[in-house]
Amino acid sequence: MSGILIATLLATASAKIPAGLSGGEALYSDCRGSREFVVGYAAGWLDKWNSDEFLARRIFAGAPPKPSRMVNSAHFAIAVGINVCIPEGTTAEAVGNTLCTFLEENPGMREATGDELMTTMAHYKYHCPIP
């Protein structure tokens, strides 16, 4: 009985979440206001990015060294557009402000999801130098 109640409550709560909450239009709307949502979204995205990068490094650190493996991972990174090097000490507020500037300068991108926007903006703004 309690499982049915929990499932009903979760379904009701999830039904009330507006579709596209983290889309470009919602983010841009907050850019013209308090920017709290944008900064929070940027902070969450940065945390997720750091976690993914850490896990990727652990996978390669534990693997036997093979040049072909590193070349393949580099090709994969370039193929999915994840060439991002955010400087140490960069705050979520700074990234949120950069996202707002990006959305202002690229109105055609506002239909994208928040993740797509953050990845695209970070790729262009915080592009890793090529050694």
Tab-separated table of C-alpha atoms in Angstrom:
chain	number	residue	atom	x	y	z
A	1	MET	CA	0.000	0.000	0.000
A	2	SER	CA	2.738	2.491	0.895
A	3	GLY	CA	4.510	1.789	-2.427
A	4	ILE	CA	1.387	2.812	-4.343
A	5	LEU	CA	1.107	6.004	-2.287
A	6	ILE	CA	4.740	6.936	-2.941
A	7	ALA	CA	4.372	6.228	-6.665
A	8	THR	CA	1.231	8.390	-6.806
A	9	LEU	CA	2.940	11.261	-4.994
A	10	LEU	CA	5.972	11.063	-7.284
A	11	ALA	CA	3.791	11.005	-10.394
A	12	THR	CA	1.833	14.016	-9.143
A	13	ALA	CA	4.992	15.965	-8.307
A	14	SER	CA	6.673	15.171	-11.612
A	15	ALA	CA	3.532	16.105	-13.561
A	16	LYS	CA	3.713	19.623	-12.101
A	17	ILE	CA	7.262	20.290	-13.360
A	18	PRO	CA	6.974	22.470	-16.468
A	19	ALA	CA	8.442	21.015	-19.631
A	20	GLY	CA	11.602	22.706	-20.834
A	21	LEU	CA	12.378	24.238	-17.439
A	22	SER	CA	16.094	24.178	-18.173
A	23	GLY	CA	15.775	25.290	-21.782
A	24	GLY	CA	17.311	28.392	-23.295
A	25	GLU	CA	14.178	30.519	-23.044
A	26	ALA	CA	13.830	29.854	-19.288
A	27	LEU	CA	17.520	30.542	-18.752
A	28	TYR	CA	17.403	33.722	-20.838
A	29	SER	CA	14.324	34.912	-18.973
A	30	ASP	CA	16.237	34.632	-15.693
A	31	CYS	CA	19.207	36.466	-17.253
A	32	ARG	CA	17.001	39.548	-17.407
A	33	GLY	CA	16.104	39.170	-13.724
A	34	SER	CA	17.872	37.935	-10.611
A	35	ARG	CA	20.045	35.338	-12.409
A	36	GLU	CA	19.687	32.985	-9.437
A	37	PHE	CA	18.328	30.172	-11.619
A	38	VAL	CA	21.076	30.649	-14.222
A	39	VAL	CA	23.840	30.646	-11.588
A	40	GLY	CA	22.325	27.567	-9.926
A	41	TYR	CA	22.051	25.799	-13.263
A	42	ALA	CA	25.671	26.694	-14.092
A	43	ALA	CA	26.818	25.420	-10.673
A	44	GLY	CA	25.021	22.108	-11.204
A	45	TRP	CA	26.397	21.749	-14.720
A	46	LEU	CA	29.946	22.492	-13.504
A	47	ASP	CA	29.602	19.914	-10.709
A	48	LYS	CA	28.407	17.304	-13.206
A	49	TRP	CA	31.190	18.233	-15.642
A	50	ASN	CA	33.843	17.889	-12.922
A	51	SER	CA	32.417	14.547	-11.814
A	52	ASP	CA	32.401	13.182	-15.370
A	53	GLU	CA	35.957	14.398	-15.969
A	54	PHE	CA	37.140	12.804	-12.715
A	55	LEU	CA	35.546	9.462	-13.627
A	56	ALA	CA	37.055	9.574	-17.120
A	57	ARG	CA	40.521	10.209	-15.658
A	58	ARG	CA	40.115	7.273	-13.238
A	59	ILE	CA	39.157	4.983	-16.093
A	60	PHE	CA	42.272	5.893	-18.060
A	61	ALA	CA	44.541	5.898	-14.999
A	62	GLY	CA	43.580	2.325	-14.170
A	63	ALA	CA	43.941	1.100	-17.732
A	64	PRO	CA	47.197	-0.257	-19.119
A	65	PRO	CA	48.959	2.495	-21.087
A	66	LYS	CA	48.232	2.208	-24.785
A	67	PRO	CA	48.796	5.107	-27.172
A	68	SER	CA	45.898	3.948	-29.339
A	69	ARG	CA	43.513	4.181	-26.373
A	70	MET	CA	44.485	7.811	-25.740
A	71	VAL	CA	44.217	8.678	-29.436
A	72	ASN	CA	40.772	7.103	-29.588
A	73	SER	CA	39.633	9.041	-26.502
A	74	ALA	CA	40.943	12.295	-27.997
A	75	HIS	CA	39.052	11.630	-31.241
A	76	PHE	CA	35.926	10.869	-29.195
A	77	ALA	CA	36.283	14.097	-27.193
A	78	ILE	CA	36.661	16.159	-30.355
A	79	ALA	CA	33.770	14.334	-32.046
A	80	VAL	CA	31.310	15.102	-29.253
A	81	GLY	CA	32.586	18.650	-28.764
A	82	ILE	CA	33.859	18.426	-25.208
A	83	ASN	CA	37.043	20.444	-25.638
A	84	VAL	CA	36.515	22.457	-22.449
A	85	CYS	CA	39.108	23.797	-19.993
A	86	ILE	CA	37.461	26.003	-17.390
A	87	PRO	CA	40.208	27.865	-15.485
A	88	GLU	CA	40.612	27.021	-11.820
A	89	GLY	CA	38.863	29.549	-9.621
A	90	THR	CA	36.151	30.374	-12.162
A	91	THR	CA	32.911	30.840	-10.234
A	92	ALA	CA	29.455	29.609	-11.141
A	93	GLU	CA	28.367	33.249	-11.159
A	94	ALA	CA	30.991	34.073	-13.800
A	95	VAL	CA	29.919	31.095	-15.919
A	96	GLY	CA	26.252	32.085	-15.487
A	97	ASN	CA	27.038	35.640	-16.625
A	98	THR	CA	28.929	34.246	-19.613
A	99	LEU	CA	25.928	32.068	-20.463
A	100	CYS	CA	23.644	35.119	-20.310
A	101	THR	CA	25.954	37.004	-22.672
A	102	PHE	CA	26.023	33.966	-24.981
A	103	LEU	CA	22.204	33.793	-25.005
A	104	GLU	CA	21.944	37.540	-25.670
A	105	GLU	CA	24.348	37.301	-28.618
A	106	ASN	CA	22.836	34.075	-30.036
A	107	PRO	CA	19.025	34.338	-29.896
A	108	GLY	CA	18.660	31.456	-32.350
A	109	MET	CA	20.210	29.093	-29.797
A	110	ARG	CA	17.553	29.691	-27.130
A	111	GLU	CA	15.490	26.715	-28.259
A	112	ALA	CA	18.272	24.324	-27.216
A	113	THR	CA	18.335	22.491	-23.903
A	114	GLY	CA	20.331	23.918	-21.018
A	115	ASP	CA	22.937	21.174	-21.329
A	116	GLU	CA	23.400	21.830	-25.045
A	117	LEU	CA	23.748	25.555	-24.376
A	118	MET	CA	26.250	25.091	-21.551
A	119	THR	CA	28.346	22.647	-23.571
A	120	THR	CA	28.361	24.906	-26.645
A	121	MET	CA	29.086	28.057	-24.649
A	122	ALA	CA	31.837	26.356	-22.628
A	123	HIS	CA	33.409	24.940	-25.789
A	124	TYR	CA	33.715	28.391	-27.351
A	125	LYS	CA	34.449	30.444	-24.227
A	126	TYR	CA	36.675	27.980	-22.347
A	127	HIS	CA	38.288	26.161	-25.272
A	128	CYS	CA	41.382	24.132	-24.300
A	129	PRO	CA	44.638	25.306	-25.839
A	130	ILE	CA	46.050	22.864	-28.362
A	131	PRO	CA	49.536	21.740	-27.242
